[in-house]
């Protein structure tokens, strides 16, 4: 990943995790907690693609696994968000622009359901049965509902920031400057055309010298 991608992804993930732990988790809403971290991963995956989405998802999930008050095995949410980020990155548009909001909203709903199911499934494998006591159907419904309501305020902004970082004007200026320097260096460093011009100039000078010498010789003979 590029440096600007890494810096932007780390910043957004940290901000999303802090807001989710300190604000959203304390709202005590019925059912699931709005997953701001998931929406951040989805927004970045829709711009960076499946590879970038998987990397961002793994890093965000691992950070969530280690951040307090995490009460589950480390790596559990990292695995879930890595898979979700990869799958969401497959929905990245070819031209990088989304024509309608239907696609992202569908991705959000599927990701919310998939994250809840994967998290519960991995928990069942390691012996965590908390999802059974809370009720998996209610978790699925509330997770999809909360994330869908929060998505219009989060995903478009995340995608806009990611696109702006991708189209960095400073990078474009530097690349244009490098092209100019290369072109000027190519011309000033000596090319075949310049050598040809120098050779033509030497030939013209030699021809003029021969003409002048011939004129002097003729003048001597006339005398």
Coordinates of C-alpha atoms in Angstrom, one line a residue:
X1 CA 0.0 0.0 0.0
X2 CA 1.1 3.6 -0.6
X3 CA 2.2 5.8 2.2
X4 CA -0.8 8.1 1.9
X5 CA -3.1 5.1 2.0
X6 CA -1.5 3.8 5.1
X7 CA -1.6 7.1 6.9
X8 CA -5.2 7.8 6.0
X9 CA -6.4 4.3 6.8
X10 CA -4.7 4.3 10.2
X11 CA -6.1 7.7 11.1
X12 CA -9.7 6.8 10.1
X13 CA -9.6 3.5 11.8
X14 CA -8.3 5.0 15.1
X15 CA -10.9 7.7 15.0
X16 CA -13.7 5.3 14.2
X17 CA -12.6 2.9 17.0
X18 CA -12.4 5.7 19.6
X19 CA -15.9 7.0 18.6
X20 CA -17.4 3.5 18.7
X21 CA -15.9 2.6 22.1
X22 CA -16.5 5.9 23.8
X23 CA -19.8 7.0 22.2
X24 CA -21.7 4.4 20.3
X25 CA -21.1 1.5 22.8
X26 CA -22.4 3.7 25.7
X27 CA -25.8 4.4 24.0
X28 CA -27.1 1.1 25.2
X29 CA -29.2 0.5 22.2
X30 CA -31.3 -2.7 22.0
X31 CA -29.5 -5.5 20.2
X32 CA -26.3 -4.8 18.4
X33 CA -24.0 -1.8 18.6
X34 CA -23.6 0.4 15.5
X35 CA -20.4 -0.7 13.9
X36 CA -18.6 2.4 12.8
X37 CA -15.3 0.5 12.4
X38 CA -17.0 -1.8 9.9
X39 CA -18.4 1.2 7.9
X40 CA -14.9 2.7 7.8
X41 CA -13.5 -0.6 6.4
X42 CA -16.2 -0.8 3.8
X43 CA -15.7 2.8 2.6
X44 CA -11.9 2.2 2.2
X45 CA -12.4 -1.2 0.5
X46 CA -14.8 0.3 -2.1
X47 CA -11.9 2.7 -3.1
X48 CA -8.8 0.5 -2.6
X49 CA -10.1 -2.8 -3.9
X50 CA -10.1 -6.3 -2.4
X51 CA -6.4 -6.4 -1.5
X52 CA -6.5 -3.0 0.3
X53 CA -9.8 -3.8 1.9
X54 CA -8.4 -7.1 3.3
X55 CA -5.4 -5.4 4.7
X56 CA -7.3 -2.5 6.2
X57 CA -9.9 -4.9 7.6
X58 CA -7.3 -7.1 9.2
X59 CA -5.5 -4.1 10.8
X60 CA -8.8 -2.5 12.0
X61 CA -10.1 -5.8 13.4
X62 CA -6.8 -6.6 15.2
X63 CA -6.8 -3.1 16.8
X64 CA -10.4 -3.7 17.9
X65 CA -9.4 -7.1 19.4
X66 CA -6.6 -5.5 21.5
X67 CA -8.4 -2.3 22.5
X68 CA -10.3 -2.3 25.8
X69 CA -12.9 -3.3 26.8
X70 CA -12.4 -6.3 24.4
X71 CA -13.6 -9.5 26.0
X72 CA -12.9 -12.0 23.2
X73 CA -9.9 -13.8 21.8
X74 CA -7.4 -11.7 19.9
X75 CA -7.6 -12.2 16.2
X76 CA -11.3 -13.1 16.1
X77 CA -12.6 -9.7 14.8
X78 CA -9.4 -9.3 12.7
X79 CA -10.3 -12.5 10.8
X80 CA -13.9 -11.3 10.3
X81 CA -13.1 -7.9 9.0
X82 CA -10.3 -9.2 6.8
X83 CA -12.8 -11.4 5.0
X84 CA -15.5 -8.7 4.9
X85 CA -12.9 -6.1 3.6
X86 CA -11.8 -8.5 0.8
X87 CA -15.4 -9.3 -0.3
X88 CA -16.4 -5.6 -0.2
X89 CA -13.4 -4.7 -2.3
X90 CA -14.6 -6.9 -5.0
X91 CA -17.6 -4.5 -5.4
X92 CA -15.2 -1.6 -6.2
X93 CA -16.4 0.1 -9.5
X94 CA -14.0 -0.1 -12.4
X95 CA -13.9 3.7 -12.9
X96 CA -13.7 4.4 -9.1
X97 CA -17.1 6.3 -9.2
X98 CA -20.4 5.1 -7.9
X99 CA -23.4 6.2 -10.0
X100 CA -26.1 5.4 -7.4
X101 CA -26.2 4.8 -3.6
X102 CA -28.0 1.4 -4.1
X103 CA -24.7 -0.5 -4.5
X104 CA -23.0 0.8 -1.3
X105 CA -26.2 0.4 0.7
X106 CA -26.5 -3.2 -0.4
X107 CA -22.9 -3.8 0.5
X108 CA -23.5 -2.3 3.9
X109 CA -26.5 -4.6 4.6
X110 CA -24.7 -7.7 3.4
X111 CA -21.5 -6.8 5.3
X112 CA -23.5 -6.2 8.6
X113 CA -25.2 -9.5 8.3
X114 CA -22.1 -11.3 7.2
X115 CA -20.0 -9.7 10.0
X116 CA -22.5 -10.8 12.7
X117 CA -22.8 -14.3 11.3
X118 CA -19.0 -14.8 10.9
X119 CA -18.3 -13.3 14.4
X120 CA -20.9 -15.7 15.9
X121 CA -19.5 -18.6 13.9
X122 CA -15.9 -18.0 14.9
X123 CA -17.1 -17.6 18.5
X124 CA -18.9 -20.9 18.4
X125 CA -15.7 -22.6 17.3
X126 CA -13.7 -21.2 20.2
X127 CA -16.5 -21.9 22.7
X128 CA -18.1 -18.4 23.0
X129 CA -21.9 -18.8 23.1
X130 CA -22.8 -15.2 23.9
X131 CA -24.7 -14.8 20.6
X132 CA -27.0 -17.6 21.5
X133 CA -28.0 -16.0 24.8
X134 CA -28.6 -12.6 23.2
X135 CA -30.5 -14.0 20.2
X136 CA -28.9 -14.2 16.8
X137 CA -32.0 -13.0 14.8
X138 CA -32.3 -9.8 16.8
X139 CA -28.5 -9.2 16.5
X140 CA -28.8 -9.6 12.7
X141 CA -31.8 -7.3 12.4
X142 CA -30.4 -4.5 14.7
X143 CA -26.9 -4.7 13.2
X144 CA -28.2 -4.3 9.7
X145 CA -30.6 -1.5 10.7
X146 CA -28.1 0.5 12.7
X147 CA -25.4 0.2 10.1
X148 CA -27.8 1.1 7.3
X149 CA -28.9 4.2 9.2
X150 CA -25.4 5.3 9.9
X151 CA -23.9 4.5 6.5
X152 CA -25.1 7.6 4.6
X153 CA -23.2 9.8 7.1
X154 CA -20.0 7.7 7.1
X155 CA -19.3 5.7 3.9
X156 CA -19.5 8.6 1.3
X157 CA -17.2 10.8 3.4
X158 CA -14.7 7.9 3.8
X159 CA -14.7 7.3 0.1
X160 CA -14.3 10.9 -0.7
X161 CA -11.3 11.2 1.6
X162 CA -9.8 8.0 0.1
X163 CA -10.2 9.3 -3.5
X164 CA -8.7 12.7 -2.6
X165 CA -5.7 10.9 -1.1
X166 CA -5.4 8.8 -4.2
X167 CA -5.5 11.9 -6.5
X168 CA -2.9 13.9 -4.4
X169 CA -2.2 17.2 -6.3
X170 CA 1.3 17.3 -4.7
X171 CA 2.1 13.9 -6.1
X172 CA 0.8 14.9 -9.6
X173 CA 2.9 18.1 -9.4
X174 CA 6.0 16.2 -8.4
X175 CA 5.4 13.6 -11.2
X176 CA 4.9 16.4 -13.7
X177 CA 8.1 18.1 -12.5
X178 CA 10.0 14.9 -12.8
X179 CA 8.8 14.5 -16.4
X180 CA 9.9 18.0 -17.2
X181 CA 13.3 17.4 -15.6
X182 CA 13.7 14.2 -17.5
X183 CA 12.7 15.9 -20.8
X184 CA 15.0 18.8 -20.1
X185 CA 17.8 16.5 -19.1
X186 CA 17.3 14.4 -22.2
X187 CA 17.6 17.5 -24.4
X188 CA 20.5 19.1 -22.5
X189 CA 22.4 15.9 -21.9
X190 CA 23.0 15.4 -25.6
X191 CA 20.8 13.4 -28.0
X192 CA 21.2 12.1 -31.5
X193 CA 19.5 15.1 -32.9
X194 CA 21.9 17.5 -31.1
X195 CA 24.9 15.5 -32.2
X196 CA 23.6 15.5 -35.7
X197 CA 23.2 19.3 -35.6
X198 CA 26.7 19.6 -34.3
X199 CA 28.0 17.4 -37.1
X200 CA 26.1 19.4 -39.7
X201 CA 27.6 22.6 -38.3
X202 CA 31.1 21.2 -38.5
X203 CA 30.5 20.1 -42.1
X204 CA 29.2 23.6 -43.0
X205 CA 32.3 25.2 -41.4
X206 CA 34.6 22.8 -43.2
X207 CA 32.9 23.6 -46.5
X208 CA 33.2 27.3 -45.9
X209 CA 36.9 26.9 -45.1
X210 CA 37.5 25.0 -48.3
X211 CA 35.7 27.7 -50.3
X212 CA 37.8 30.4 -48.6
X213 CA 41.0 28.4 -49.2
X214 CA 40.1 27.9 -52.9
X215 CA 39.4 31.6 -53.2
X216 CA 42.8 32.5 -51.8
X217 CA 44.5 30.0 -54.1
X218 CA 42.8 31.5 -57.1
X219 CA 43.7 35.0 -56.1
X220 CA 47.4 33.9 -55.8
X221 CA 47.3 32.3 -59.3
X222 CA 45.8 35.5 -60.8
X223 CA 48.6 37.5 -59.3

